[in-house]
Coordinates of C-alpha atoms and ligand atoms in Angstrom, one line a residue:
M82 CA -21.1 54.3 66.2
V83 CA -18.3 54.4 63.7
P84 CA -17.4 57.8 62.2
T85 CA -18.8 58.0 58.7
K86 CA -17.1 61.3 57.6
G87 CA -20.3 62.7 56.3
V88 CA -21.3 59.5 54.4
F89 CA -24.8 58.3 55.2
T90 CA -25.9 56.0 52.4
T91 CA -24.7 53.2 50.2
R92 CA -25.1 55.4 47.2
Q93 CA -22.7 58.0 48.6
M94 CA -20.2 55.2 49.4
A95 CA -20.4 54.1 45.8
E96 CA -19.8 57.7 44.6
I97 CA -16.7 58.0 46.8
A98 CA -15.5 54.6 45.8
R99 CA -15.7 55.6 42.1
R100 CA -13.2 58.5 42.8
H101 CA -10.9 56.4 45.0
L102 CA -10.5 53.3 42.8
P103 CA -8.9 52.9 39.4
R104 CA -11.6 52.8 36.8
A105 CA -11.0 49.2 35.9
I106 CA -11.4 48.0 39.5
F107 CA -14.5 50.1 40.0
D108 CA -16.0 48.8 36.8
F109 CA -15.2 45.2 37.7
V110 CA -17.2 45.6 40.9
E111 CA -20.0 47.8 39.6
G112 CA -20.5 46.4 36.1
G113 CA -23.0 44.0 34.9
A114 CA -23.4 41.6 32.0
G115 CA -24.2 42.6 28.4
S116 CA -26.0 45.9 28.2
E117 CA -26.5 46.1 31.9
I118 CA -30.2 45.8 31.7
A119 CA -30.5 43.3 34.5
L120 CA -28.3 45.5 36.6
A121 CA -30.6 48.5 36.1
R122 CA -33.7 46.3 36.4
N123 CA -32.6 45.1 39.9
R124 CA -32.8 48.7 41.2
A125 CA -35.8 49.8 39.2
R126 CA -38.0 47.0 40.5
F127 CA -37.1 47.8 44.1
E128 CA -37.9 51.5 43.7
E129 CA -41.4 50.7 42.3
I130 CA -42.4 48.9 45.5
A131 CA -44.3 51.0 48.0
L132 CA -44.6 49.9 51.6
L133 CA -47.9 50.5 53.5
P134 CA -47.5 51.6 57.1
Q135 CA -49.9 50.3 59.8
A136 CA -50.6 53.2 62.2
L137 CA -50.5 53.3 66.0
R138 CA -48.8 49.9 66.6
D139 CA -46.5 49.8 69.6
C140 CA -42.9 49.6 68.3
S141 CA -41.2 50.6 71.5
A142 CA -39.5 47.2 71.7
A143 CA -38.9 46.9 68.0
T144 CA -36.0 44.6 67.0
S145 CA -33.9 43.9 63.9
V146 CA -32.8 40.5 65.2
V147 CA -33.7 37.4 63.1
T148 CA -33.1 33.7 63.4
I149 CA -32.1 31.7 60.3
F150 CA -30.6 28.2 60.2
G151 CA -31.1 28.0 63.9
R152 CA -28.9 31.0 64.7
R153 CA -29.7 34.5 65.7
Y154 CA -28.3 37.4 63.8
A155 CA -28.4 41.1 64.6
A156 CA -30.2 42.0 61.4
P157 CA -31.7 40.2 58.3
F158 CA -28.8 40.8 56.0
G159 CA -25.3 39.5 55.4
V160 CA -22.3 39.9 53.1
A161 CA -22.6 38.2 49.8
P162 CA -19.7 36.0 48.5
M163 CA -17.4 38.1 46.3
G164 CA -14.2 36.8 44.6
F165 CA -11.2 39.0 44.3
A166 CA -12.6 41.4 47.0
D167 CA -9.0 42.2 48.0
L168 CA -8.6 44.1 44.6
I169 CA -10.3 46.9 46.5
R170 CA -7.5 46.9 49.1
P171 CA -5.4 44.1 50.4
G172 CA -7.2 42.9 53.6
T173 CA -10.8 43.5 52.4
D174 CA -11.9 39.9 53.0
R175 CA -10.5 40.0 56.5
A176 CA -11.9 43.4 57.3
L177 CA -15.4 42.5 56.2
A178 CA -15.2 39.2 58.1
R179 CA -14.1 41.0 61.3
A180 CA -17.0 43.5 61.1
A181 CA -19.5 40.8 60.3
R182 CA -18.3 39.0 63.5
E183 CA -18.4 42.2 65.6
R184 CA -21.8 43.2 64.4
N185 CA -23.1 39.6 64.2
I186 CA -24.2 39.2 60.6
P187 CA -23.1 36.4 58.3
Y188 CA -20.1 36.7 56.1
V189 CA -20.1 34.4 53.0
L190 CA -16.6 33.6 51.8
S191 CA -16.3 33.0 48.0
T192 CA -14.6 30.0 46.4
A193 CA -12.8 32.7 44.4
A194 CA -11.6 34.6 47.5
T195 CA -8.0 35.4 47.8
T196 CA -8.1 34.7 51.5
S197 CA -8.3 31.1 52.8
I198 CA -11.3 29.5 54.6
E199 CA -9.1 28.9 57.7
T200 CA -7.9 32.5 58.0
I201 CA -11.4 33.8 57.7
R202 CA -12.8 31.1 60.1
D203 CA -10.4 32.4 62.7
I204 CA -11.8 35.9 62.3
A205 CA -15.5 35.4 61.6
Q206 CA -15.9 32.2 63.7
D207 CA -19.4 30.9 63.4
N208 CA -20.5 34.0 61.4
L209 CA -18.7 32.4 58.4
W210 CA -20.7 30.7 55.6
F211 CA -18.8 29.3 52.7
Q212 CA -19.8 29.6 49.0
L213 CA -18.9 26.8 46.6
Y214 CA -18.7 26.9 42.8
P215 CA -19.2 23.2 42.1
G216 CA -17.3 23.5 38.8
S217 CA -16.4 20.8 36.4
D218 CA -13.9 18.9 38.6
E219 CA -15.8 17.0 41.3
A220 CA -12.7 16.1 43.2
T221 CA -11.7 19.7 43.6
A222 CA -15.2 20.5 44.8
A223 CA -15.1 17.6 47.2
A224 CA -11.8 18.8 48.6
L225 CA -13.3 22.3 49.2
I226 CA -16.3 20.8 50.9
D227 CA -14.0 18.8 53.1
R228 CA -11.9 21.8 53.9
A229 CA -15.0 23.8 54.8
L230 CA -16.2 21.0 57.1
K231 CA -12.9 20.8 58.8
A232 CA -12.9 24.6 59.3
G233 CA -16.2 24.2 61.2
V234 CA -18.4 25.9 58.6
T235 CA -22.1 25.0 59.0
T236 CA -23.7 26.8 56.1
L237 CA -22.6 25.9 52.6
V238 CA -23.9 28.1 49.7
V239 CA -23.6 26.4 46.3
T240 CA -23.7 28.9 43.4
V241 CA -25.3 27.5 40.2
D242 CA -25.8 30.5 38.0
I243 CA -22.5 30.7 36.1
P244 CA -22.7 27.9 33.6
V245 CA -20.4 30.0 31.4
P246 CA -18.4 33.1 32.1
A247 CA -20.5 36.3 31.6
K248 CA -19.8 38.8 28.8
R249 CA -18.9 41.9 30.8
V250 CA -18.3 44.6 28.4
R251 CA -16.7 47.0 30.9
D252 CA -14.1 44.4 31.8
L253 CA -13.4 43.6 28.1
A254 CA -12.9 47.3 27.3
N255 CA -10.6 47.7 30.3
G256 CA -8.6 44.6 29.4
L257 CA -9.6 43.1 32.8
A258 CA -10.4 39.7 31.5
I259 CA -8.5 36.4 31.5
P260 CA -5.8 36.4 30.3
L261 CA -5.1 39.8 31.7
R262 CA -4.3 42.4 28.9
P263 CA -4.9 45.8 30.5
S264 CA -5.6 48.5 27.9
L265 CA -3.3 51.5 27.8
R266 CA -6.1 53.7 29.2
T267 CA -6.3 51.3 32.2
I268 CA -2.6 51.4 32.8
L269 CA -2.6 55.2 32.7
D270 CA -5.6 55.4 34.9
V271 CA -4.0 53.1 37.6
G272 CA -1.1 55.6 37.6
R273 CA -3.5 58.3 38.6
H274 CA -4.4 56.3 41.7
P275 CA -1.1 56.1 43.5
A276 CA -2.5 55.1 46.9
W277 CA -4.3 52.1 45.4
L278 CA -1.2 51.2 43.3
M279 CA 1.1 51.3 46.3
R280 CA -1.2 49.1 48.4
A281 CA -1.5 46.7 45.5
L282 CA 2.2 46.6 44.9
F283 CA 3.2 46.2 48.6
G284 CA 0.2 44.4 50.0
T285 CA -0.2 40.6 50.0
R286 CA 0.0 39.0 46.5
L287 CA -3.4 37.9 45.4
G288 CA -3.8 34.2 44.7
M289 CA -6.6 31.6 44.8
A290 CA -6.1 30.9 48.5
N291 CA -8.7 28.1 48.6
F292 CA -7.1 26.1 45.9
I293 CA -3.6 26.2 47.3
D294 CA -2.8 22.7 48.6
N295 CA -0.6 22.0 51.6
R296 CA 2.6 22.4 49.6
G297 CA 1.5 25.8 48.3
A298 CA 1.0 24.8 44.7
M299 CA -2.2 25.7 42.8
S300 CA -3.7 22.3 42.1
G301 CA -1.6 22.0 39.0
L302 CA -3.8 24.2 36.9
K303 CA -2.8 27.5 35.4
H304 CA -4.9 30.4 36.6
A305 CA -6.8 31.2 33.4
E306 CA -7.7 27.5 32.8
F307 CA -8.6 27.2 36.4
V308 CA -11.1 30.0 36.4
S309 CA -12.9 28.8 33.3
R310 CA -12.9 25.2 34.2
Q311 CA -13.5 25.2 37.9
L312 CA -15.8 28.2 38.4
S313 CA -18.1 27.9 35.5
C314 CA -19.4 24.6 34.1
P315 CA -22.1 24.1 31.4
A316 CA -22.4 20.4 32.3
L317 CA -23.6 21.1 35.9
D318 CA -27.0 19.4 36.7
W319 CA -29.2 18.6 39.7
S320 CA -27.3 15.3 40.2
R321 CA -24.3 17.3 41.5
I322 CA -26.6 18.9 44.0
E323 CA -27.8 15.5 45.1
G324 CA -24.1 14.5 45.6
I325 CA -23.3 17.6 47.5
R326 CA -26.4 17.1 49.7
K327 CA -25.1 13.6 50.6
A328 CA -21.6 15.0 51.3
W329 CA -22.6 18.0 53.3
P330 CA -24.3 17.3 56.7
H331 CA -25.2 20.9 57.6
H332 CA -27.3 23.7 56.1
L333 CA -27.2 23.7 52.4
V334 CA -28.2 26.7 50.3
I335 CA -28.5 26.9 46.5
K336 CA -27.6 30.4 45.2
G337 CA -28.8 31.7 41.8
I338 CA -32.4 30.4 41.7
L339 CA -34.9 32.5 39.8
N340 CA -37.4 29.9 38.6
P341 CA -40.2 28.7 41.0
E342 CA -39.9 25.2 39.6
D343 CA -36.2 25.2 40.5
A344 CA -37.0 26.3 44.0
R345 CA -39.3 23.3 44.3
T346 CA -36.6 21.0 43.0
A347 CA -34.1 22.4 45.5
A348 CA -36.5 21.8 48.3
R349 CA -37.3 18.2 47.1
L350 CA -33.6 17.4 47.0
G351 CA -33.1 18.5 50.6
A352 CA -31.7 22.0 50.3
N353 CA -32.4 24.1 53.4
G354 CA -32.4 27.4 51.6
I355 CA -32.0 29.2 48.3
V356 CA -30.6 32.6 47.3
V357 CA -33.0 34.1 44.8
S358 CA -30.4 36.0 42.8
N359 CA -29.4 37.1 39.3
H360 CA -25.8 37.4 40.5
G361 CA -26.2 41.2 40.8
G362 CA -27.0 41.4 37.1
R363 CA -23.5 40.0 36.3
Q364 CA -24.5 36.9 34.4
L365 CA -27.7 36.7 32.2
D366 CA -28.6 40.2 31.2
A367 CA -32.1 39.2 30.2
A368 CA -32.8 37.7 33.7
P369 CA -35.7 39.1 35.8
A370 CA -34.9 41.0 39.0
P371 CA -35.0 38.6 41.9
I372 CA -37.5 40.9 43.8
E373 CA -40.0 40.4 40.9
V374 CA -39.9 36.6 41.0
L375 CA -39.8 36.4 44.8
P376 CA -43.5 36.1 45.5
A377 CA -43.9 33.3 42.9
I378 CA -41.0 31.5 44.5
R379 CA -42.4 31.8 48.0
E380 CA -45.8 30.6 46.6
A381 CA -44.0 27.6 45.0
C382 CA -42.1 26.4 48.0
G383 CA -44.1 27.7 51.0
D384 CA -42.2 27.2 54.2
A385 CA -40.1 24.3 52.9
L386 CA -37.1 26.6 52.3
T387 CA -35.4 29.6 53.9
I388 CA -35.5 32.2 51.2
I389 CA -32.6 34.6 50.9
L390 CA -32.6 37.4 48.2
D391 CA -29.8 39.4 46.7
S392 CA -29.2 41.7 43.7
G393 CA -29.8 45.4 44.0
V394 CA -30.6 45.7 47.8
R395 CA -29.2 49.1 48.8
T396 CA -31.3 50.5 51.7
G397 CA -33.2 49.6 54.8
D398 CA -36.4 50.1 52.8
D399 CA -35.1 47.5 50.2
I400 CA -34.5 45.0 53.0
A401 CA -38.1 45.5 54.3
R402 CA -39.4 45.3 50.7
S403 CA -37.7 42.0 50.3
L404 CA -39.0 40.6 53.5
A405 CA -42.5 41.8 52.8
R406 CA -42.5 40.1 49.4
G407 CA -41.5 36.8 50.9
A408 CA -37.8 36.7 51.7
D409 CA -36.4 35.6 55.1
F410 CA -33.1 37.3 54.7
V411 CA -31.0 39.3 52.2
L412 CA -27.4 39.5 51.0
M413 CA -25.7 42.5 49.6
G414 CA -22.5 42.5 47.6
R415 CA -21.2 45.7 46.1
P416 CA -22.1 48.1 48.9
F417 CA -19.7 46.3 51.2
L418 CA -16.8 46.6 48.8
F419 CA -17.6 50.3 48.1
A420 CA -17.7 50.9 51.9
V421 CA -14.1 49.7 52.2
A422 CA -13.0 51.8 49.2
A423 CA -14.8 54.9 50.7
L424 CA -14.0 54.7 54.4
G425 CA -11.1 52.2 54.7
L426 CA -10.6 48.8 56.1
S427 CA -11.3 49.6 59.8
D428 CA -14.3 52.0 59.6
G429 CA -15.9 51.1 56.2
P430 CA -17.3 47.7 57.0
K431 CA -18.7 48.6 60.4
A432 CA -20.1 51.9 59.1
I433 CA -22.0 50.3 56.3
I434 CA -23.5 47.6 58.6
D435 CA -24.6 50.2 61.1
I436 CA -26.1 52.4 58.4
L437 CA -28.1 49.6 56.9
R438 CA -29.2 48.3 60.3
D439 CA -30.3 51.7 61.4
E440 CA -32.2 52.4 58.1
F441 CA -33.9 49.0 58.5
M442 CA -35.0 49.7 62.1
N443 CA -36.2 53.1 61.0
T444 CA -38.3 51.5 58.2
L445 CA -39.7 48.8 60.6
I446 CA -40.9 51.4 63.1
H447 CA -42.4 53.7 60.4
L448 CA -44.3 50.6 59.2
G449 CA -45.6 49.8 62.6
C450 CA -43.9 46.4 62.5
P451 CA -42.0 45.6 65.7
D452 CA -40.4 42.3 64.4
P453 CA -38.9 41.5 60.9
A454 CA -40.6 38.1 61.2
E455 CA -43.9 39.9 61.0
L456 CA -43.1 41.7 57.7
D457 CA -45.5 40.2 55.1
D458 CA -47.5 41.4 52.1
S459 CA -50.0 43.2 54.4
F460 CA -47.3 45.9 54.3
L461 CA -47.3 46.1 50.5
W462 CA -49.2 48.6 48.4
P463 CA -50.9 47.5 46.3
R464 CA -51.5 44.5 48.5
R465 CA -51.7 42.1 45.6
T466 CA -48.1 40.9 45.1
G467 CA -46.2 41.1 41.8
A468 CA -47.1 37.5 41.0
G469 CA -50.8 38.3 41.3
I470 CA -51.0 36.0 44.4
L471 CA -53.1 36.9 47.4
S472 CA -51.6 36.1 50.8
P473 CA -53.7 33.8 53.1
R474 CA -54.5 36.9 55.1
Q475 CA -55.8 38.7 52.0
E476 CA -57.8 35.7 51.0
G477 CA -59.5 35.9 54.4
N478 CA -60.3 39.5 53.8
R479 CA -62.1 39.0 50.5
Ligands
FNR234 C1 -19.9 38.7 43.0 N1 -20.8 37.6 43.2 C2 -20.4 36.4 43.4 N2 -21.2 35.4 43.7 C3 -20.8 34.1 44.1 O1 -21.6 33.2 44.4 N3 -19.4 33.9 44.1 C4 -18.5 34.8 43.8 O2 -17.3 34.6 43.8 C5 -19.0 36.1 43.4 N4 -18.1 37.1 43.1 C6 -18.5 38.4 42.9 C7 -17.6 39.4 42.8 C8 -18.0 40.7 42.7 C9 -17.0 41.8 42.6 C10 -19.4 41.0 42.8 C11 -19.9 42.4 42.8 C12 -20.3 40.0 42.9 C13 -22.3 37.9 43.2 C14 -22.7 38.3 44.7 O3 -22.5 37.2 45.5 C15 -24.1 38.7 44.8 O4 -25.0 37.8 44.2 C16 -24.4 40.1 44.1 O5 -23.3 40.9 44.3 C17 -25.6 40.7 44.7 O6 -25.9 41.9 44.0 P1 -25.5 43.4 44.6 O7 -25.9 43.4 46.1 O8 -24.1 43.5 44.4 O9 -26.4 44.2 43.8

């Protein structure tokens, strides 16, 4: 067990991170789009869900191990893709990848990461998944797919929920938008965090590592143009997914699905999985919380897809809630970055994984459920799920 210095929850990690980080950096990570309604909704919907224990079931051999995409992982959660994670501290991508490998959970490297696929592959090995923003330039996307293939990645996560950059008011107010024009308040505040500033000044320079070609140039595009052109793309449609499906021979996951019809389309086009996600409340502020729409999505696609959920998962109870409502697996974003900010590169990532895994095991055993694969809506109260759908087991009970 890693020393957690009196920190026991993701919430405490976030509180410490708030003190350790310059405000603009904390806001960039924590903030959501618009009025941050989706951000708040993600948490509120989790907290409304009660789990119904089943008494006197032998859980002496309870396990948190799950199998997805043909591989066993120590627990049903992984690290969500996050661009610019090294803003927390230089080395954050590497530290999270190392802990994911050691604790055996997946680490999803973002297209917008500042560490290269090859560097992270050497650390995370087959715990690495790669996230692709298909963007507007098909040749750039094809080159990234090729690079991920050559690096030995077997799970590609294609994010489809940023057709345009989001309006994030905190970033605008802090001047942390592209082009970068930090406000005076932001500059003064950074000065009040000398430890962060020193690391930022003397650590590795941040660059779009996955767009640097062999000669070290950045694909001929200036940074600002690059971000708007390659990451977000209003012209994206399902034909691009068909193309990616043809080009990618391994597991393909579509991230950013909220609509049951879209889940069906993803299955029809040969995706192996989806991430039911509202991007952590960072894109469409009016979006529903993924945990709300999850039962309808499971109902729409049955067992045709592996269903992964993210956005607002913060505790072992939340992981169990997600699985009981139809997910096979969850991803978490912000908690991993806050763990690094709170406890550092070497202890933070391992501590947060251990905390979440222990919480999840504790929940499982309280519920009388020895195996995550058995978590279903019979553990929900009320048993009728949010979409008003009765499980086959419930139908039988009527
Ligand atoms: C993200 N997210 C994200 N998603 C993605 O597909 N590619 C990316 O590059 C990023 N970048 C990114 C940066 C930061 C700082 C955050 C916080 C998030 C979204 C991420 O993968 C995930 O969907 C959400 O973070 C999940 O919500 P929680 O767990 O943070 O509430």
